[in-house]
């Protein structure tokens, strides 16, 4: 009995050690989990800050693009006015090129052209997508019509066999009744 008590005490001590080790491991994992949650929260906040900054930059970009477009229009208007007044606009054009203003104006034109091309490509892709959908619908309708035609053909064929049997039976009856009539005469 003393021997089994010491074995139980030894097992209990080992179990307590294992529980202690597991509790330490749980504590460590809980700490890691909390740090991960904190890191995740920090990343979420940084992401939100970046989203807000991006939205602000989009607004600034839009304002700048509009301003550049208006500036381009004003320079073109000024060029036209100078030309109307008989001024040699080649000097104006050279001055714009030398100061870099022409490049800025052309960037606006390039942006507008690229934007327009992108818009046209998107419209073309959309049209192709609509066309593919339309073709798929036609194909599905054709397949359905073909299935319906096969069903009708099978139905007619099965009715045709039954109809032929009925027709033969009714012809046989008429010939019998016809022969009775001729026999009666």
Coordinates of C-alpha atoms in Angstrom, one line a residue:
X1 CA 0.0 0.0 0.0
X2 CA 2.9 2.3 0.8
X3 CA 4.5 1.4 -2.5
X4 CA 1.3 2.4 -4.4
X5 CA 1.0 5.6 -2.5
X6 CA 4.5 6.6 -3.5
X7 CA 3.8 5.7 -7.2
X8 CA 0.6 7.8 -7.0
X9 CA 2.6 10.7 -5.4
X10 CA 5.2 10.4 -8.2
X11 CA 2.5 10.3 -10.9
X12 CA 0.9 13.3 -9.3
X13 CA 4.2 15.2 -9.2
X14 CA 4.7 14.4 -12.9
X15 CA 1.2 15.5 -13.7
X16 CA 1.7 18.8 -11.8
X17 CA 5.0 19.4 -13.7
X18 CA 3.2 18.8 -17.0
X19 CA 0.3 21.1 -16.0
X20 CA 2.8 23.8 -15.0
X21 CA 4.6 23.4 -18.3
X22 CA 1.3 23.6 -20.2
X23 CA 0.2 26.6 -18.2
X24 CA 3.6 28.3 -19.1
X25 CA 3.1 27.4 -22.7
X26 CA -0.5 28.7 -22.7
X27 CA 0.8 32.0 -21.1
X28 CA 3.4 32.3 -23.8
X29 CA 0.9 31.6 -26.5
X30 CA -1.6 34.1 -25.0
X31 CA 1.1 36.7 -25.0
X32 CA 1.9 36.0 -28.7
X33 CA -1.8 36.2 -29.5
X34 CA -2.1 39.6 -27.8
X35 CA 1.0 40.9 -29.6
X36 CA -0.5 39.6 -32.9
X37 CA -3.8 41.3 -32.1
X38 CA -2.0 44.6 -31.2
X39 CA 0.0 44.3 -34.5
X40 CA -3.1 43.6 -36.5
X41 CA -4.9 46.6 -34.9
X42 CA -1.9 48.8 -35.7
X43 CA -1.8 47.6 -39.3
X44 CA -5.6 48.3 -39.6
X45 CA -5.0 51.8 -38.3
X46 CA -2.1 52.3 -40.7
X47 CA -4.3 51.0 -43.6
X48 CA -7.1 53.4 -42.7
X49 CA -4.6 56.3 -42.5
X50 CA -3.3 55.3 -46.0
X51 CA -6.8 55.1 -47.4
X52 CA -7.5 58.6 -46.1
X53 CA -4.3 59.9 -47.6
X54 CA -5.1 58.2 -50.9
X55 CA -8.5 59.8 -51.0
X56 CA -6.9 63.2 -50.3
X57 CA -4.3 62.6 -53.0
X58 CA -7.1 61.7 -55.5
X59 CA -8.8 65.0 -54.7
X60 CA -5.6 66.9 -55.1
X61 CA -4.8 65.1 -58.4
X62 CA -8.3 65.8 -59.7
X63 CA -7.9 69.5 -58.9
X64 CA -4.4 69.7 -60.4
X65 CA -5.6 67.9 -63.6
X66 CA -8.5 70.3 -63.9
X67 CA -6.2 73.3 -63.3
X68 CA -3.7 72.0 -65.9
X69 CA -6.5 71.5 -68.4
X70 CA -7.8 75.0 -67.8
X71 CA -4.3 76.4 -68.1
X72 CA -3.8 74.6 -71.4
X73 CA -7.1 76.1 -72.7
X74 CA -6.0 79.6 -71.6
X75 CA -2.7 79.3 -73.4
X76 CA -4.4 78.0 -76.5
X77 CA -6.9 80.9 -76.2
X78 CA -4.0 83.4 -75.8
X79 CA -2.2 81.9 -78.8
X80 CA -5.4 82.3 -80.9
X81 CA -5.8 85.9 -79.7
X82 CA -2.2 86.7 -80.6
X83 CA -2.7 85.1 -84.0
X84 CA -5.9 87.2 -84.6
X85 CA -3.9 90.3 -83.8
X86 CA -1.3 89.4 -86.4
X87 CA 1.4 88.4 -84.0
X88 CA 3.9 85.7 -85.2
X89 CA 2.8 82.8 -82.9
X90 CA 5.9 80.9 -83.7
X91 CA 7.7 83.1 -81.2
X92 CA 5.0 82.3 -78.7
X93 CA 5.3 78.5 -79.4
X94 CA 9.1 78.7 -79.1
X95 CA 8.8 80.5 -75.8
X96 CA 6.4 77.9 -74.5
X97 CA 8.8 75.2 -75.5
X98 CA 11.8 76.9 -74.0
X99 CA 10.1 77.5 -70.7
X100 CA 8.8 73.9 -70.5
X101 CA 5.2 75.1 -70.5
X102 CA 4.6 73.3 -73.8
X103 CA 5.7 70.0 -72.2
X104 CA 3.3 70.6 -69.3
X105 CA 0.5 71.3 -71.7
X106 CA 1.3 68.3 -73.8
X107 CA 1.2 66.1 -70.7
X108 CA -2.4 67.2 -70.2
X109 CA -3.1 66.3 -73.8
X110 CA -1.3 63.0 -73.5
X111 CA -3.2 62.2 -70.3
X112 CA -6.5 63.1 -72.0
X113 CA -5.6 61.0 -75.0
X114 CA -4.5 58.0 -72.8
X115 CA -7.6 58.3 -70.7
X116 CA -9.8 58.4 -73.9
X117 CA -8.0 55.4 -75.3
X118 CA -8.4 53.5 -72.0
X119 CA -12.1 54.4 -72.0
X120 CA -12.5 53.2 -75.6
X121 CA -10.7 49.9 -74.8
X122 CA -13.0 49.4 -71.9
X123 CA -16.0 50.1 -74.1
X124 CA -14.7 47.7 -76.7
X125 CA -14.2 44.9 -74.1
X126 CA -17.7 45.5 -72.8
X127 CA -19.1 45.2 -76.3
X128 CA -17.1 42.0 -76.9
X129 CA -18.4 40.7 -73.5
X130 CA -22.0 41.5 -74.5
X131 CA -21.4 39.9 -77.9
X132 CA -20.1 36.7 -76.2
X133 CA -23.2 36.6 -74.0
X134 CA -25.5 37.1 -76.9
X135 CA -23.7 34.3 -78.8
X136 CA -23.9 32.0 -75.8
X137 CA -27.7 32.7 -75.5
X138 CA -28.1 32.0 -79.3
X139 CA -26.2 28.7 -78.8
X140 CA -28.3 27.7 -75.8
X141 CA -31.5 28.6 -77.7
X142 CA -30.3 26.5 -80.7
X143 CA -29.4 23.6 -78.5
X144 CA -32.8 23.9 -76.8
X145 CA -34.6 24.0 -80.2
X146 CA -32.6 21.0 -81.3
X147 CA -33.6 19.1 -78.1
X148 CA -37.2 20.1 -78.6
X149 CA -37.1 18.9 -82.2
X150 CA -35.6 15.6 -81.2
X151 CA -38.3 15.2 -78.5
X152 CA -41.0 16.0 -81.1
X153 CA -39.4 13.6 -83.6
X154 CA -39.3 10.8 -81.0
X155 CA -42.9 11.6 -80.0
X156 CA -44.0 11.6 -83.7
X157 CA -42.1 8.4 -84.3
X158 CA -43.7 6.7 -81.3
X159 CA -47.1 8.1 -82.3
X160 CA -46.4 7.1 -85.9
X161 CA -45.9 3.4 -84.9
X162 CA -49.1 3.5 -82.8
X163 CA -50.9 5.5 -85.6
X164 CA -49.7 3.0 -88.2
X165 CA -51.0 0.1 -86.0
X166 CA -54.3 1.9 -85.5
X167 CA -54.5 2.8 -89.2
X168 CA -53.9 -0.9 -90.2
X169 CA -56.5 -2.0 -87.6
X170 CA -59.0 0.5 -89.0
X171 CA -58.2 -0.5 -92.6
X172 CA -58.7 -4.1 -91.6
X173 CA -62.0 -3.3 -90.1
X174 CA -63.1 -1.3 -93.2
X175 CA -62.1 -4.1 -95.5
X176 CA -64.0 -6.5 -93.4
X177 CA -67.0 -4.3 -93.3
X178 CA -66.5 -3.6 -97.0
X179 CA -66.4 -7.3 -97.7
X180 CA -69.5 -7.9 -95.7
X181 CA -71.2 -5.3 -97.8
X182 CA -70.0 -6.9 -101.0
X183 CA -71.1 -10.3 -99.7
X184 CA -74.5 -9.0 -98.9
X185 CA -74.9 -7.8 -102.5

